[in-house]
């Protein structure tokens, strides 16, 4: 076998830099061309400047890493090649942007969900654009050279970067306006920088929750609230909000059901769920609703088939697997496991106030067709996953709408169960963590930054039912700036926290009557 001829570190760094530019950053340059108001000459100058800066930066860092780290640098370059290819595949296929939200979603996604994206086209793309370049980085012999050349080449690269950047100082405003998109399309910096940001954020969140002022339970009436946190349920596909399909055949006939216009505070599970459970919009980690209610003396149970939720500190935290073991013989294939045995669980409580939180995964992609039993497959044919749905958006929508019909069945059954419990005042609240894209503008699923996200990713259903005589509702104003004592036209997720405190008769300085959908008791 003929040995591979060694090349200089200068040549190797040039090859890696050019390869990174051509293989992984075409979407970046496409975005620049489509979103600048420059003339043709201005666009050419801007693009050329970005090419020079990118080539010089990647060259400098490759040269420096190889000179200092040798084999470790080779391994890192190989890993970057594979991740670059994966990132570009998702950018091209799903119109993704690799920002901090995307990285956090990756950290919080189970294998069972991630496997829905696996396909032959993905593996082939990674093999050609990731594995082959990675093998080159690992196997190509390189003559490292002397320290003098390191100083010359890296110093020259840095000078070129600074010179070209200074010539484009007039583009500072445009770059700042598009920094999220540009940063999310630039490989490998998109995931390197944003992974560092997420890790830093996780470290900050390890700090203890900011405790809320102590509260007290004001009465001994038996009351139960079941809060259902929907997953990826978008308002646009609910019959209750005017969707033309009968996706809510049962809830649309349910007496006493209140339907509110609402928006999510984020487009991904962790932040959306946190917003539902916290008293106000804040980057800080305040004591969350289940933790606060539990500390106040409420019997709290958390049931989940999902993940990515903020820290929950209660005694009874049950996953779908735990529930399947608890109710032997009951399958956890679908979200009905979360609702199983609820009446018995509530009526066996030794406390007057009970809060049940169901964190569902019913409408989570990419495999919507796997989220409901086959008897709920009303709309046919269905796409098995998003990749298949790309070729036929109608089939993807069919599968998604079936998940909404299944949600309709589960919520209707829950309301009927609560209505039968005559010894208890009861309430059901359903609100989604965020919405979902189903191919509009070639976008799929969720997770885009709020300033870029289409409204289907943040307009969410907010449904409330209470038993007779439990609470009265405030009137909804037609204006977003509602008069005192009325609700605005569109509600936020934070209304849940304060409304639940009212339902459970918790008196607390943390309570804000302006964010309560119920009239004062």
Short mmCIF file of C-alpha atoms in Angstrom, two decimals, residues 213-400:
data_model
loop_
_atom_site.label_atom_id
_atom_site.label_comp_id
_atom_site.label_asym_id
_atom_site.label_seq_id
_atom_site.Cartn_x
_atom_site.Cartn_y
_atom_site.Cartn_z
CA UNK A 213 -42.90 34.46 50.30
CA UNK A 214 -44.70 31.93 52.48
CA UNK A 215 -48.34 31.31 51.66
CA UNK A 216 -51.26 29.85 53.57
CA UNK A 217 -54.31 27.81 52.58
CA UNK A 218 -57.37 29.89 53.44
CA UNK A 219 -60.10 27.22 53.75
CA UNK A 220 -60.78 23.49 54.07
CA UNK A 221 -63.00 23.01 51.02
CA UNK A 222 -62.02 19.97 48.98
CA UNK A 223 -60.55 21.27 45.72
CA UNK A 224 -58.51 19.65 42.98
CA UNK A 225 -56.80 21.26 39.99
CA UNK A 226 -55.50 19.16 37.11
CA UNK A 227 -53.05 21.17 35.02
CA UNK A 228 -52.31 19.56 31.66
CA UNK A 229 -49.21 20.93 29.94
CA UNK A 230 -49.59 20.17 26.25
CA UNK A 231 -46.59 19.49 24.03
CA UNK A 232 -46.30 21.23 20.65
CA UNK A 233 -50.06 21.82 20.47
CA UNK A 234 -50.68 24.80 18.23
CA UNK A 235 -53.85 26.87 18.33
CA UNK A 236 -54.18 26.90 14.54
CA UNK A 237 -55.22 23.23 14.41
CA UNK A 238 -57.85 23.32 17.17
CA UNK A 239 -61.46 23.32 16.03
CA UNK A 240 -62.22 25.39 19.15
CA UNK A 241 -60.22 28.24 17.59
CA UNK A 242 -61.90 28.10 14.21
CA UNK A 243 -59.94 25.34 12.45
CA UNK A 244 -62.11 23.89 9.69
CA UNK A 245 -61.49 20.25 10.62
CA UNK A 246 -63.39 18.73 13.55
CA UNK A 247 -60.28 18.11 15.64
CA UNK A 248 -62.27 18.83 18.84
CA UNK A 249 -65.50 16.88 18.33
CA UNK A 250 -65.88 16.20 22.07
CA UNK A 251 -64.55 19.37 23.71
CA UNK A 252 -66.62 21.52 21.34
CA UNK A 253 -69.72 20.03 23.04
CA UNK A 254 -68.33 20.21 26.58
CA UNK A 255 -70.44 22.56 28.74
CA UNK A 256 -68.59 25.20 30.72
CA UNK A 257 -65.33 25.01 28.78
CA UNK A 258 -63.60 28.39 28.48
CA UNK A 259 -61.37 29.05 25.46
CA UNK A 260 -58.74 31.78 25.72
CA UNK A 261 -56.44 33.35 23.16
CA UNK A 262 -52.88 32.88 24.38
CA UNK A 263 -49.24 33.06 23.37
CA UNK A 264 -46.23 31.14 24.64
CA UNK A 265 -43.22 32.90 26.10
CA UNK A 266 -40.82 30.65 24.17
CA UNK A 267 -40.80 28.09 21.36
CA UNK A 268 -39.15 25.17 23.17
CA UNK A 269 -40.17 22.92 26.04
CA UNK A 270 -37.85 23.97 28.86
CA UNK A 271 -38.59 27.68 28.66
CA UNK A 272 -42.26 27.22 27.79
CA UNK A 273 -42.88 24.87 30.71
CA UNK A 274 -40.98 27.15 33.07
CA UNK A 275 -43.15 30.09 31.98
CA UNK A 276 -46.33 28.13 32.75
CA UNK A 277 -45.10 27.32 36.25
CA UNK A 278 -43.44 30.60 37.29
CA UNK A 279 -45.10 33.71 38.74
CA UNK A 280 -43.60 36.20 36.28
CA UNK A 281 -41.44 36.48 33.20
CA UNK A 282 -37.88 36.39 34.45
CA UNK A 283 -34.50 34.98 33.57
CA UNK A 284 -34.17 34.03 37.23
CA UNK A 285 -35.28 30.70 38.63
CA UNK A 286 -38.11 31.49 41.01
CA UNK A 287 -39.87 28.80 43.02
CA UNK A 288 -42.19 27.02 40.61
CA UNK A 289 -45.88 26.33 41.05
CA UNK A 290 -45.67 22.62 42.06
CA UNK A 291 -42.77 23.28 44.43
CA UNK A 292 -44.48 26.29 46.01
CA UNK A 293 -47.87 24.58 46.35
CA UNK A 294 -46.19 21.51 47.86
CA UNK A 295 -44.30 23.63 50.40
CA UNK A 296 -47.53 25.43 51.27
CA UNK A 297 -49.28 22.16 52.12
CA UNK A 298 -50.99 21.08 48.91
CA UNK A 299 -50.93 17.42 47.86
CA UNK A 300 -48.99 17.63 44.58
CA UNK A 301 -48.37 14.93 41.98
CA UNK A 302 -46.36 15.34 38.76
CA UNK A 303 -46.93 12.81 35.98
CA UNK A 304 -44.83 13.03 32.83
CA UNK A 305 -44.15 11.35 29.52
CA UNK A 306 -41.96 14.29 28.54
CA UNK A 307 -38.62 15.82 29.55
CA UNK A 308 -36.80 19.16 29.58
CA UNK A 309 -38.86 20.45 32.48
CA UNK A 310 -37.39 22.83 35.08
CA UNK A 311 -36.42 21.42 38.53
CA UNK A 312 -39.40 19.85 40.31
CA UNK A 313 -39.06 19.35 44.08
CA UNK A 314 -42.02 17.31 45.33
CA UNK A 315 -42.48 13.85 46.82
CA UNK A 316 -44.53 12.32 44.00
CA UNK A 317 -42.83 12.62 40.63
CA UNK A 318 -43.88 9.82 38.26
CA UNK A 319 -42.69 9.13 34.73
CA UNK A 320 -44.76 7.16 32.24
CA UNK A 321 -42.55 4.16 33.02
CA UNK A 322 -43.23 4.56 36.76
CA UNK A 323 -46.97 4.70 36.06
CA UNK A 324 -46.81 1.61 33.86
CA UNK A 325 -45.11 -0.24 36.72
CA UNK A 326 -47.60 1.15 39.25
CA UNK A 327 -50.62 0.12 37.19
CA UNK A 328 -49.34 -3.27 36.11
CA UNK A 329 -50.41 -4.29 32.66
CA UNK A 330 -51.10 -0.71 31.57
CA UNK A 331 -49.01 0.23 28.53
CA UNK A 332 -47.09 3.52 28.42
CA UNK A 333 -47.05 3.69 24.60
CA UNK A 334 -49.38 6.70 24.64
CA UNK A 335 -50.27 9.55 26.96
CA UNK A 336 -53.40 7.94 28.36
CA UNK A 337 -51.09 6.38 30.96
CA UNK A 338 -50.81 9.84 32.57
CA UNK A 339 -54.58 9.97 33.14
CA UNK A 340 -54.93 6.44 34.45
CA UNK A 341 -56.21 6.08 38.03
CA UNK A 342 -56.55 9.83 38.57
CA UNK A 343 -59.92 9.66 40.31
CA UNK A 344 -58.67 7.09 42.79
CA UNK A 345 -55.50 9.09 43.33
CA UNK A 346 -57.44 12.27 44.08
CA UNK A 347 -60.09 10.70 46.30
CA UNK A 348 -57.48 8.86 48.33
CA UNK A 349 -55.68 12.09 49.23
CA UNK A 350 -55.49 12.95 52.92
CA UNK A 351 -55.44 16.67 52.14
CA UNK A 352 -58.16 19.12 51.14
CA UNK A 353 -56.19 20.64 48.26
CA UNK A 354 -54.77 18.55 45.42
CA UNK A 355 -52.75 19.66 42.41
CA UNK A 356 -52.08 17.17 39.61
CA UNK A 357 -49.78 18.22 36.77
CA UNK A 358 -49.69 16.12 33.60
CA UNK A 359 -46.72 16.89 31.35
CA UNK A 360 -47.66 15.29 28.05
CA UNK A 361 -45.83 14.60 24.78
CA UNK A 362 -48.89 13.99 22.59
CA UNK A 363 -48.11 16.27 19.64
CA UNK A 364 -44.31 16.15 19.67
CA UNK A 365 -42.62 15.40 16.33
CA UNK A 366 -41.01 14.20 14.27
CA UNK A 367 -43.14 11.02 14.39
CA UNK A 368 -46.63 12.41 15.00
CA UNK A 369 -48.20 9.17 13.75
CA UNK A 370 -46.66 7.28 16.68
CA UNK A 371 -48.29 9.51 19.30
CA UNK A 372 -51.84 8.17 19.24
CA UNK A 373 -53.62 4.78 19.14
CA UNK A 374 -54.68 3.74 15.65
CA UNK A 375 -58.39 4.18 16.38
CA UNK A 376 -57.69 7.93 16.45
CA UNK A 377 -56.24 7.91 12.94
CA UNK A 378 -59.20 9.75 11.47
CA UNK A 379 -57.31 11.72 8.86
CA UNK A 380 -55.50 9.58 6.30
CA UNK A 381 -53.03 8.92 4.80
CA UNK A 382 -50.40 9.98 7.31
CA UNK A 383 -46.69 10.70 7.06
CA UNK A 384 -44.61 8.45 9.30
CA UNK A 385 -42.17 11.26 10.04
CA UNK A 386 -41.27 14.80 9.00
CA UNK A 387 -38.90 13.66 6.27
CA UNK A 388 -41.76 11.80 4.59
CA UNK A 389 -44.07 14.73 5.32
CA UNK A 390 -41.78 17.12 3.48
CA UNK A 391 -42.81 15.40 0.27
CA UNK A 392 -46.49 15.61 1.15
CA UNK A 393 -47.38 18.30 3.68
CA UNK A 394 -51.00 17.16 3.70
CA UNK A 395 -49.99 13.75 5.06
CA UNK A 396 -47.93 15.43 7.78
CA UNK A 397 -50.87 17.62 8.79
CA UNK A 398 -53.11 14.54 8.85
CA UNK A 399 -50.83 12.86 11.37
CA UNK A 400 -50.56 16.02 13.48
#
